[in-house]
Amino acid sequence: MVANTDNGASPDIQCRSLTKAFPGNVEVLRPLDLEIAGGETTALVGPSGCGKSTLLRLIAGLETPSAGEVLIGGVSPAEMLRDAGLAVAFQDPSLLPWRSVRGNIELALKLARRPADPRAVEDLIRLVGLEGFADTRPGALSGGMRQRAAIARSMVTRPRLLLLDEPFGAVDELTRRQLADDLPPLWEKRQTTTLLVTHSIGEAVLLSDRVLVLTPRPAEIIADIRIELERPRAPAVTGSTEFRRLVEAVSEALAEGVRATKPPLAAQ
Amino acid sequence: MIALADPLPERVRRGASGIVGTIVILLAWELAARALAGAYILAAPSDVVVHILQNSDLIWRALRETLGNATLGYVLGNLAAIGLAGAALAWPRAEPVVAGLALLVFCLPLVATGPILRVLYGPGPGPQITLAALAVYYTTFVPLLVGLRAAPASWFELLRSYGRGRLAELVHIRARASLPYLFAGLQIAAPAAFLGAMVGEFTGAERGLGLLAIRAIRALDIAGIWALASISAAVSILIYTAVGWLSRAVLRDPPPMILAPPALPRTGHAQGLAATVMRTAFVLAMALLLWWGAMTTFDLNPFFAKRPDDVWVALFTATDARETRETLAGALGETVVFLLPGFAGGLALGAGLAILLTLAPALTPSATLIAVALRSVPILTTAPLIVLLLGRGAAGTITLVAVMVFFPTFVACLHGLRQAPGQILDVFSTYAAGPFARLWHVQVPVMLPAFFAAARMSVPASVLAVTVVEWLATGRGIGSLMALSASLSDYDMLWSSVVIVSVLSALGYAGIGWVERRVLTVFASEQVAR
Ligand SMILES: Nc1ncnc2c1ncn2[C@@H]1O[C@H](COP(=O)(O)OP(=O)(O)O)[C@@H](O)[C@H]1O
Ligand SMILES: [Mg+2]
């Protein structure tokens, strides 16, 4: 079920000649063209420092491109921000330390000018496995628990575009598997366009419909791999040959990207 | 859930050690007084109590008067600080000017501002209240401005990702994130307001503790001097503790370190010497304009309400301009000879003792307790005592300046040393690094911002200390010149000395800021990059 449908329920993303350089000639994105279909879950995989977060932040409208443009459902990120149509789970969970887990999640609703929704808040707290910690402040949570609170916060406003920046980096393996089971069906049900940055290849393949592999900085897309695994994906899928083939393909592309940019040892 | 450790035993232990300590000090004091009886230096606690009981009506009325003025000044000064910080936040481009003007006003020598305010206001509590406000607003303004920005960029991005702007930032992040900083400022401000009101009373009030203190000094009423100093100290410790208690009740989590706020912010504006000179010139021009504007708007009598051009004439074009300059320079010279050693000594002792205590951690809790208590005493209210004990010469003055600088520096450095991240210290432990390695590589760099912040704030404080002693006791230097000019109604000289002392103090403050940035760039670059 989708809360509001005015700009289209699941917006597509278009990046046209998107370029980003930071002061001091740090070139992060070469002109990048990218189309992401609405309602899909796309994973961005690449070596750390290649520009994944920067790309995500450009799409979120938190960073202005040096050249080129981003369109989300045909409108600019700024416009998307204006009616709180997207949500970001940042790499650093960014919870306000003086608010409890529940308070932080509720804050998102307030910021997005949505009515309070205690049911939705409690449901999400349970979904990310933080029941019993709703009234705890972030200072007393582990890194993984904080990240889960941030995931819950990013979903409470039912964003049409969900941007997740390494959301499971500090989450323990068991909980991570649980989340990998629980989150995608919800995204599918809400027809959320989801962009997931991760450096875990397995996670990328397991969660997404499409994996984009980036080269080291400046980031270029070196591989665009469709994941045709059936949904819902049972945990057992990770044992299938198809899954292993896809993981192999992604890691091959990753290694290829690194090889292409890194001078061979002998030349150093 | 956090398992909250039961705080009671710790509190009880500290309370008990406090009581025991107080009793020991009182006993030693009594014995020393008995031993020195007849020397006209030390009044025994028993004499002090007797004096207070005998004069309880008088003292009580004076205390109420002083507290009333201090409270009003405290409220006004802090409101001004909040307003200034809000303005600097709302118009970041105006911040250098706001901060510069605020610093310049903070550097006004209260000893000379007092008499000027006295003639401007006429009789009544106006000057005391104004001086109390002047004594507090800057120490609230600076940490508050830091606090309003003390949030990671990602929190602000979170708000932006929901399409919200600066108002939401203020409501959801800045207001709350700055609270600990605001309270830290409010706590320091509480005894400072009391001190400001007393200095106001030194300069010709009809009522109040300051007036009683002046009378006791004139009459060499040893029991009276000690009684008034004890009462001021006790009241200051009480209000300091009360505000601290209030802040803990409101905040629940302990207040953070006040990190070094840059003397002038480097928020993406043009850097470099030229820009600094331009900014300084602009601030000075604004100051002159405001000064002239205020005098003209209120249509104040130019006999005592001097304008900028009057001071210019007095210093440069009048027939006696040369004499005026020489008198000022001579007095300044006398002052600097006492001020600089006291200032440097206070800084060195404060930082040194803090570092020593870190090497001997067992002593730290009790030392901190004592220092925090004494930190809250406006040392100046005890100036008469120090003069009594050490005489009217160099020793007394230098000691007083050093003491004035020592306590804030010591407390800030101890606090700074404790900010060393536990994880990094753990890393050092895994390499079996000794205490000196930890000190040099971790703790001292972490301490530096706090040290410099204390050093900067100590500039006006030490000027206040030296001028008060000169004025109350030694009869030399710029403080004495100010007092003399005030009593002779030589307003040209009085205003000139105000201008010179404020500008020199502000320059000293900015100079320490300059050194600070250079040192921090080397030792603690992450503190500068903010
Ligand atoms: N604000 C910035 N200023 C300068 N360089 C930046 C900034 N943000 C990121 N970078 C640089 O851009 C590159 C990509 O960063 P990022 O997008 O965070 O990488 P990652 O793929 O690990 O998320 C890095 O080399 C980083 O140093
Ligand atoms: Mg990243």
Tab-separated table of C-alpha atoms and ligand atoms in Angstrom, chain A residues 20-24 26-29 45-57 63 91 165-166 197 199 214-215 217 219, ligand 1:
chain	number	residue	atom	x	y	z
A	20	LYS	CA	31.212	15.512	-9.317
A	21	ALA	CA	34.560	16.919	-8.292
A	22	PHE	CA	35.411	18.186	-4.835
A	23	PRO	CA	37.560	21.233	-4.222
A	24	GLY	CA	41.205	20.391	-4.737
A	26	VAL	CA	39.208	15.431	-6.325
A	27	GLU	CA	37.326	13.919	-9.239
A	28	VAL	CA	34.771	11.516	-7.806
A	29	LEU	CA	32.366	10.952	-10.661
A	45	VAL	CA	28.991	-2.136	-5.153
A	46	GLY	CA	32.492	-0.771	-5.305
A	47	PRO	CA	35.743	-0.463	-3.412
A	48	SER	CA	35.630	1.939	-0.504
A	49	GLY	CA	36.367	5.524	-1.414
A	50	CYS	CA	35.190	5.077	-4.995
A	51	GLY	CA	32.287	7.485	-4.702
A	52	LYS	CA	29.277	5.378	-3.736
A	53	SER	CA	28.196	7.655	-0.934
A	54	THR	CA	28.762	10.668	-3.141
A	55	LEU	CA	26.510	9.238	-5.847
A	56	LEU	CA	23.855	8.472	-3.270
A	57	ARG	CA	24.059	11.959	-1.829
A	63	GLU	CA	25.207	17.394	-2.859
A	91	GLN	CA	26.364	5.438	6.652
A	165	ASP	CA	24.214	3.768	2.571
A	166	GLU	CA	25.876	0.620	3.903
A	197	VAL	CA	25.120	0.920	-1.181
A	199	HIS	CA	30.476	-3.543	-0.036
A	214	LEU	CA	31.759	0.680	-9.729
A	215	THR	CA	35.464	1.124	-10.438
A	217	ARG	CA	37.608	6.624	-7.986
A	219	ALA	CA	33.679	5.923	-10.244
C	1	LIG	N1	33.278	16.717	0.991
C	1	LIG	C1	34.331	16.132	0.370
C	1	LIG	N2	35.412	16.867	0.031
C	1	LIG	C2	36.466	16.304	-0.601
C	1	LIG	N3	36.536	15.010	-0.929
C	1	LIG	C3	35.484	14.216	-0.639
C	1	LIG	C4	34.340	14.741	0.048
C	1	LIG	N4	33.458	13.731	0.209
C	1	LIG	C5	34.038	12.634	-0.329
C	1	LIG	N5	35.256	12.939	-0.830
C	1	LIG	C6	36.165	12.021	-1.521
C	1	LIG	O1	35.441	11.410	-2.520
C	1	LIG	C7	35.785	10.049	-2.621
C	1	LIG	C8	34.555	9.205	-2.560
C	1	LIG	O2	33.983	9.284	-1.286
C	1	LIG	P1	32.699	8.435	-0.912
C	1	LIG	O3	31.637	8.739	-1.879
C	1	LIG	O4	32.386	8.711	0.517
C	1	LIG	O5	33.246	6.963	-1.089
C	1	LIG	P2	32.538	5.589	-0.739
C	1	LIG	O6	32.461	4.881	-2.033
C	1	LIG	O7	33.443	4.860	0.197
C	1	LIG	O8	31.220	5.866	-0.114
C	1	LIG	C9	36.770	9.763	-1.523
C	1	LIG	O9	38.035	9.715	-2.072
C	1	LIG	C10	36.618	10.924	-0.590
C	1	LIG	O10	37.869	11.219	-0.020
